[in-house]
Amino acid sequence: MLSEKLKDYNIILASGSPRRHQFFKELDINFKVDVRPIEEVFPNHLKAEEITNYLAALKAEPFKASLQEKDILITSDTIVWHNNEQLGKPKDAADAIKMLTKLSNSWHQVATSVCFTSKNKQITESHITKVKFKALSLEEITYYVENYKPLDKAGAYGIQEWIGLIAIEEIIGSYPNVVGLPTHLVYKTLLTIANA
């Protein structure tokens, strides 16, 4: 349905995430992938979705000069926010174990922002999902890190993997958001743009 409404647009997804690519396919959106590196640095005073809003918009910067009339560039960023601290992608296995130990037996927030940039306009949407982890043993954490190598994931875990099956006791908000994309917001925003 959406692909028909967007047939005159070029959707550019600036993400290397296979999970985001899969979501776009499942939403029936025709898109091409173009990733341009930026240094993901943000001001220290930002918190939770303020960080992801800032970084999602920052990721659009390398594209701005080359966007054509019918291009819609989509950039996004996801972080885990726990006890007033940002947990991004772990540096190594030891860092991943440390992060999951922090998340054990507590609530955290997963914030994702999606930025839609066209030649003349930019819209940023964000969503926060609250997630409760059970108390995890060091054995469970180590098993997960060794076998699933979650070094490309914010907060060192993928909800769709083994750890999501055994550890998540409660979730408030969008499940796809924790995987890496608030799909309901992407659909709604693209529909609004297509109908404008």
PDB file of C-alpha atoms in Angstrom:
ATOM      1  CA  MET A   1       0.000   0.000   0.000  1.00  0.00           C
ATOM      2  CA  LEU A   2       2.665   2.475   1.068  1.00  0.00           C
ATOM      3  CA  SER A   3       4.934   1.537  -1.866  1.00  0.00           C
ATOM      4  CA  GLU A   4       2.185   2.614  -4.266  1.00  0.00           C
ATOM      5  CA  LYS A   5       1.789   5.994  -2.541  1.00  0.00           C
ATOM      6  CA  LEU A   6       5.578   6.494  -2.530  1.00  0.00           C
ATOM      7  CA  LYS A   7       6.171   5.356  -6.119  1.00  0.00           C
ATOM      8  CA  ASP A   8       7.280   8.845  -7.217  1.00  0.00           C
ATOM      9  CA  TYR A   9       9.822   9.117  -4.378  1.00  0.00           C
ATOM     10  CA  ASN A  10      13.318   7.713  -3.921  1.00  0.00           C
ATOM     11  CA  ILE A  11      13.634   6.330  -0.405  1.00  0.00           C
ATOM     12  CA  ILE A  12      17.254   6.270   0.785  1.00  0.00           C
ATOM     13  CA  LEU A  13      17.913   4.315   3.975  1.00  0.00           C
ATOM     14  CA  ALA A  14      21.198   5.436   5.514  1.00  0.00           C
ATOM     15  CA  SER A  15      21.692   2.409   7.738  1.00  0.00           C
ATOM     16  CA  GLY A  16      23.854  -0.684   7.594  1.00  0.00           C
ATOM     17  CA  SER A  17      21.599  -2.528  10.062  1.00  0.00           C
ATOM     18  CA  PRO A  18      20.211  -5.777   8.613  1.00  0.00           C
ATOM     19  CA  ARG A  19      17.322  -5.495  11.102  1.00  0.00           C
ATOM     20  CA  ARG A  20      16.291  -2.096   9.719  1.00  0.00           C
ATOM     21  CA  HIS A  21      16.620  -3.364   6.138  1.00  0.00           C
ATOM     22  CA  GLN A  22      14.300  -6.261   7.013  1.00  0.00           C
ATOM     23  CA  PHE A  23      11.712  -3.918   8.557  1.00  0.00           C
ATOM     24  CA  PHE A  24      11.627  -1.789   5.410  1.00  0.00           C
ATOM     25  CA  LYS A  25      11.112  -4.905   3.292  1.00  0.00           C
ATOM     26  CA  GLU A  26       8.320  -6.063   5.607  1.00  0.00           C
ATOM     27  CA  LEU A  27       6.684  -2.610   5.440  1.00  0.00           C
ATOM     28  CA  ASP A  28       6.648  -3.052   1.643  1.00  0.00           C
ATOM     29  CA  ILE A  29       8.778   0.035   1.037  1.00  0.00           C
ATOM     30  CA  ASN A  30      11.076   0.215  -1.981  1.00  0.00           C
ATOM     31  CA  PHE A  31      14.389   1.648  -0.817  1.00  0.00           C
ATOM     32  CA  LYS A  32      18.079   1.806  -1.542  1.00  0.00           C
ATOM     33  CA  VAL A  33      20.835   1.711   1.071  1.00  0.00           C
ATOM     34  CA  ASP A  34      23.503   4.407   1.211  1.00  0.00           C
ATOM     35  CA  VAL A  35      25.643   4.734   4.332  1.00  0.00           C
ATOM     36  CA  ARG A  36      28.064   7.630   4.775  1.00  0.00           C
ATOM     37  CA  PRO A  37      30.280   7.663   7.843  1.00  0.00           C
ATOM     38  CA  ILE A  38      30.075  10.413  10.451  1.00  0.00           C
ATOM     39  CA  GLU A  39      31.652  10.786  13.855  1.00  0.00           C
ATOM     40  CA  GLU A  40      28.855  10.007  16.322  1.00  0.00           C
ATOM     41  CA  VAL A  41      29.640  12.654  18.917  1.00  0.00           C
ATOM     42  CA  PHE A  42      26.953  14.539  20.825  1.00  0.00           C
ATOM     43  CA  PRO A  43      26.904  17.304  23.469  1.00  0.00           C
ATOM     44  CA  ASN A  44      27.284  15.955  27.027  1.00  0.00           C
ATOM     45  CA  HIS A  45      24.142  17.591  28.418  1.00  0.00           C
ATOM     46  CA  LEU A  46      21.784  15.594  26.154  1.00  0.00           C
ATOM     47  CA  LYS A  47      19.723  12.752  27.647  1.00  0.00           C
ATOM     48  CA  ALA A  48      17.827   9.721  26.264  1.00  0.00           C
ATOM     49  CA  GLU A  49      15.890  10.655  23.091  1.00  0.00           C
ATOM     50  CA  GLU A  50      17.652  14.043  22.929  1.00  0.00           C
ATOM     51  CA  ILE A  51      20.806  12.041  22.069  1.00  0.00           C
ATOM     52  CA  THR A  52      19.103   9.929  19.400  1.00  0.00           C
ATOM     53  CA  ASN A  53      17.327  12.987  17.913  1.00  0.00           C
ATOM     54  CA  TYR A  54      20.675  14.753  17.632  1.00  0.00           C
ATOM     55  CA  LEU A  55      22.538  11.765  16.122  1.00  0.00           C
ATOM     56  CA  ALA A  56      19.756  10.808  13.688  1.00  0.00           C
ATOM     57  CA  ALA A  57      19.814  14.381  12.314  1.00  0.00           C
ATOM     58  CA  LEU A  58      23.630  14.421  12.313  1.00  0.00           C
ATOM     59  CA  LYS A  59      23.691  11.262  10.161  1.00  0.00           C
ATOM     60  CA  ALA A  60      21.772  13.180   7.452  1.00  0.00           C
ATOM     61  CA  GLU A  61      24.432  15.908   7.142  1.00  0.00           C
ATOM     62  CA  PRO A  62      26.729  14.169   4.569  1.00  0.00           C
ATOM     63  CA  PHE A  63      23.726  13.758   2.212  1.00  0.00           C
ATOM     64  CA  LYS A  64      22.119  17.202   2.352  1.00  0.00           C
ATOM     65  CA  ALA A  65      23.997  18.833  -0.535  1.00  0.00           C
ATOM     66  CA  SER A  66      23.198  15.993  -2.941  1.00  0.00           C
ATOM     67  CA  LEU A  67      19.500  15.344  -2.218  1.00  0.00           C
ATOM     68  CA  GLN A  68      17.211  15.648  -5.246  1.00  0.00           C
ATOM     69  CA  GLU A  69      13.627  16.894  -5.380  1.00  0.00           C
ATOM     70  CA  LYS A  70      11.943  13.491  -4.830  1.00  0.00           C
ATOM     71  CA  ASP A  71      14.484  11.977  -2.423  1.00  0.00           C
ATOM     72  CA  ILE A  72      13.514  11.062   1.134  1.00  0.00           C
ATOM     73  CA  LEU A  73      16.552  10.218   3.239  1.00  0.00           C
ATOM     74  CA  ILE A  74      15.924   8.173   6.386  1.00  0.00           C
ATOM     75  CA  THR A  75      18.524   8.139   9.157  1.00  0.00           C
ATOM     76  CA  SER A  76      18.089   6.746  12.641  1.00  0.00           C
ATOM     77  CA  ASP A  77      19.799   6.103  15.928  1.00  0.00           C
ATOM     78  CA  THR A  78      19.050   3.819  18.883  1.00  0.00           C
ATOM     79  CA  ILE A  79      20.455   3.900  22.402  1.00  0.00           C
ATOM     80  CA  VAL A  80      19.771   2.177  25.675  1.00  0.00           C
ATOM     81  CA  TRP A  81      19.299   4.591  28.580  1.00  0.00           C
ATOM     82  CA  HIS A  82      19.814   3.178  32.074  1.00  0.00           C
ATOM     83  CA  ASN A  83      20.209   5.003  35.401  1.00  0.00           C
ATOM     84  CA  ASN A  84      20.877   8.321  33.671  1.00  0.00           C
ATOM     85  CA  GLU A  85      23.593   6.758  31.516  1.00  0.00           C
ATOM     86  CA  GLN A  86      23.755   6.044  27.794  1.00  0.00           C
ATOM     87  CA  LEU A  87      24.681   2.507  26.785  1.00  0.00           C
ATOM     88  CA  GLY A  88      25.739   2.473  23.137  1.00  0.00           C
ATOM     89  CA  LYS A  89      27.448  -0.353  21.257  1.00  0.00           C
ATOM     90  CA  PRO A  90      29.981  -2.221  23.423  1.00  0.00           C
ATOM     91  CA  LYS A  91      33.681  -1.877  22.605  1.00  0.00           C
ATOM     92  CA  ASP A  92      34.397  -5.565  23.174  1.00  0.00           C
ATOM     93  CA  ALA A  93      33.079  -8.701  24.899  1.00  0.00           C
ATOM     94  CA  ALA A  94      34.148  -7.487  28.362  1.00  0.00           C
ATOM     95  CA  ASP A  95      32.272  -4.229  27.817  1.00  0.00           C
ATOM     96  CA  ALA A  96      29.181  -6.174  26.670  1.00  0.00           C
ATOM     97  CA  ILE A  97      29.278  -8.285  29.846  1.00  0.00           C
ATOM     98  CA  LYS A  98      29.576  -5.111  31.939  1.00  0.00           C
ATOM     99  CA  MET A  99      26.558  -3.518  30.197  1.00  0.00           C
ATOM    100  CA  LEU A 100      24.344  -6.582  30.604  1.00  0.00           C
ATOM    101  CA  THR A 101      25.328  -6.837  34.269  1.00  0.00           C
ATOM    102  CA  LYS A 102      24.051  -3.265  34.705  1.00  0.00           C
ATOM    103  CA  LEU A 103      20.776  -4.078  32.909  1.00  0.00           C
ATOM    104  CA  SER A 104      20.209  -7.232  34.970  1.00  0.00           C
ATOM    105  CA  ASN A 105      17.244  -7.098  37.374  1.00  0.00           C
ATOM    106  CA  SER A 106      16.197  -3.575  36.386  1.00  0.00           C
ATOM    107  CA  TRP A 107      14.229  -1.392  33.985  1.00  0.00           C
ATOM    108  CA  HIS A 108      15.854   0.480  31.119  1.00  0.00           C
ATOM    109  CA  GLN A 109      14.655   2.594  28.224  1.00  0.00           C
ATOM    110  CA  VAL A 110      15.327   2.026  24.538  1.00  0.00           C
ATOM    111  CA  ALA A 111      15.181   5.309  22.636  1.00  0.00           C
ATOM    112  CA  THR A 112      15.121   5.389  18.844  1.00  0.00           C
ATOM    113  CA  SER A 113      14.877   8.484  16.663  1.00  0.00           C
ATOM    114  CA  VAL A 114      14.159   8.463  12.951  1.00  0.00           C
ATOM    115  CA  CYS A 115      14.983  11.518  10.858  1.00  0.00           C
ATOM    116  CA  PHE A 116      13.289  12.088   7.479  1.00  0.00           C
ATOM    117  CA  THR A 117      15.210  14.555   5.314  1.00  0.00           C
ATOM    118  CA  SER A 118      14.178  15.881   1.918  1.00  0.00           C
ATOM    119  CA  LYS A 119      15.632  18.705  -0.155  1.00  0.00           C
ATOM    120  CA  ASN A 120      13.623  21.368   1.712  1.00  0.00           C
ATOM    121  CA  LYS A 121      12.439  19.763   4.936  1.00  0.00           C
ATOM    122  CA  GLN A 122      13.500  17.669   7.926  1.00  0.00           C
ATOM    123  CA  ILE A 123      11.228  15.806  10.372  1.00  0.00           C
ATOM    124  CA  THR A 124      12.515  13.856  13.389  1.00  0.00           C
ATOM    125  CA  GLU A 125      10.325  11.393  15.299  1.00  0.00           C
ATOM    126  CA  SER A 126      11.303   9.438  18.397  1.00  0.00           C
ATOM    127  CA  HIS A 127       9.894   6.656  20.531  1.00  0.00           C
ATOM    128  CA  ILE A 128      10.853   5.253  23.931  1.00  0.00           C
ATOM    129  CA  THR A 129      10.171   1.666  24.999  1.00  0.00           C
ATOM    130  CA  LYS A 130      10.622   0.598  28.623  1.00  0.00           C
ATOM    131  CA  VAL A 131      12.078  -2.869  29.151  1.00  0.00           C
ATOM    132  CA  LYS A 132      12.439  -4.920  32.359  1.00  0.00           C
ATOM    133  CA  PHE A 133      15.170  -7.558  32.602  1.00  0.00           C
ATOM    134  CA  LYS A 134      15.104 -10.421  35.082  1.00  0.00           C
ATOM    135  CA  ALA A 135      18.109 -11.002  37.326  1.00  0.00           C
ATOM    136  CA  LEU A 136      20.707 -12.527  34.996  1.00  0.00           C
ATOM    137  CA  SER A 137      23.476 -14.818  36.202  1.00  0.00           C
ATOM    138  CA  LEU A 138      27.039 -14.198  35.012  1.00  0.00           C
ATOM    139  CA  GLU A 139      26.839 -17.632  33.346  1.00  0.00           C
ATOM    140  CA  GLU A 140      23.780 -16.530  31.289  1.00  0.00           C
ATOM    141  CA  ILE A 141      25.374 -13.205  30.346  1.00  0.00           C
ATOM    142  CA  THR A 142      28.671 -14.838  29.311  1.00  0.00           C
ATOM    143  CA  TYR A 143      26.866 -17.530  27.311  1.00  0.00           C
ATOM    144  CA  TYR A 144      24.915 -14.885  25.408  1.00  0.00           C
ATOM    145  CA  VAL A 145      27.933 -12.648  24.674  1.00  0.00           C
ATOM    146  CA  GLU A 146      30.119 -15.586  23.569  1.00  0.00           C
ATOM    147  CA  ASN A 147      27.495 -17.181  21.335  1.00  0.00           C
ATOM    148  CA  TYR A 148      25.652 -14.158  19.916  1.00  0.00           C
ATOM    149  CA  LYS A 149      28.459 -11.558  19.851  1.00  0.00           C
ATOM    150  CA  PRO A 150      26.162  -8.516  20.312  1.00  0.00           C
ATOM    151  CA  LEU A 151      28.899  -5.923  19.665  1.00  0.00           C
ATOM    152  CA  ASP A 152      26.862  -4.142  16.965  1.00  0.00           C
ATOM    153  CA  LYS A 153      23.889  -3.569  19.258  1.00  0.00           C
ATOM    154  CA  ALA A 154      23.091  -0.703  21.617  1.00  0.00           C
ATOM    155  CA  GLY A 155      23.072  -1.936  25.214  1.00  0.00           C
ATOM    156  CA  ALA A 156      24.829  -5.147  24.080  1.00  0.00           C
ATOM    157  CA  TYR A 157      21.695  -7.129  23.336  1.00  0.00           C
ATOM    158  CA  GLY A 158      19.173  -7.969  20.645  1.00  0.00           C
ATOM    159  CA  ILE A 159      15.643  -8.457  21.968  1.00  0.00           C
ATOM    160  CA  GLN A 160      14.916 -10.864  19.097  1.00  0.00           C
ATOM    161  CA  GLU A 161      17.750 -13.177  20.203  1.00  0.00           C
ATOM    162  CA  TRP A 162      18.155 -15.779  22.974  1.00  0.00           C
ATOM    163  CA  ILE A 163      18.574 -13.172  25.709  1.00  0.00           C
ATOM    164  CA  GLY A 164      15.252 -11.550  24.785  1.00  0.00           C
ATOM    165  CA  LEU A 165      13.525 -14.910  25.162  1.00  0.00           C
ATOM    166  CA  ILE A 166      14.939 -15.646  28.609  1.00  0.00           C
ATOM    167  CA  ALA A 167      15.433 -12.221  30.199  1.00  0.00           C
ATOM    168  CA  ILE A 168      12.577  -9.880  29.337  1.00  0.00           C
ATOM    169  CA  GLU A 169       9.858  -9.891  31.966  1.00  0.00           C
ATOM    170  CA  GLU A 170       7.955  -6.801  30.889  1.00  0.00           C
ATOM    171  CA  ILE A 171       7.849  -4.321  28.016  1.00  0.00           C
ATOM    172  CA  ILE A 172       5.971  -1.015  27.712  1.00  0.00           C
ATOM    173  CA  GLY A 173       5.898   0.521  24.248  1.00  0.00           C
ATOM    174  CA  SER A 174       6.828  -0.630  20.743  1.00  0.00           C
ATOM    175  CA  TYR A 175       8.598  -3.997  20.401  1.00  0.00           C
ATOM    176  CA  PRO A 176      10.045  -3.208  16.899  1.00  0.00           C
ATOM    177  CA  ASN A 177      11.542  -0.058  18.457  1.00  0.00           C
ATOM    178  CA  VAL A 178      13.739  -2.248  20.692  1.00  0.00           C
ATOM    179  CA  VAL A 179      14.832  -4.247  17.635  1.00  0.00           C
ATOM    180  CA  GLY A 180      15.931  -0.920  16.159  1.00  0.00           C
ATOM    181  CA  LEU A 181      13.071   0.876  14.401  1.00  0.00           C
ATOM    182  CA  PRO A 182       9.730   2.305  15.595  1.00  0.00           C
ATOM    183  CA  THR A 183       7.978   0.951  12.497  1.00  0.00           C
ATOM    184  CA  HIS A 184       4.609   2.533  13.361  1.00  0.00           C
ATOM    185  CA  LEU A 185       6.231   5.995  13.285  1.00  0.00           C
ATOM    186  CA  VAL A 186       8.053   5.301  10.004  1.00  0.00           C
ATOM    187  CA  TYR A 187       4.795   4.188   8.387  1.00  0.00           C
ATOM    188  CA  LYS A 188       2.810   7.141   9.752  1.00  0.00           C
ATOM    189  CA  THR A 189       5.423   9.748   8.758  1.00  0.00           C
ATOM    190  CA  LEU A 190       5.946   8.385   5.243  1.00  0.00           C
ATOM    191  CA  LEU A 191       2.177   8.230   4.741  1.00  0.00           C
ATOM    192  CA  THR A 192       1.916  11.885   5.805  1.00  0.00           C
ATOM    193  CA  ILE A 193       4.710  12.875   3.390  1.00  0.00           C
ATOM    194  CA  ALA A 194       3.120  10.882   0.528  1.00  0.00           C
ATOM    195  CA  ASN A 195      -0.303  12.451   1.142  1.00  0.00           C
ATOM    196  CA  ALA A 196       1.030  16.023   1.467  1.00  0.00           C
TER     197      ALA A 196
END
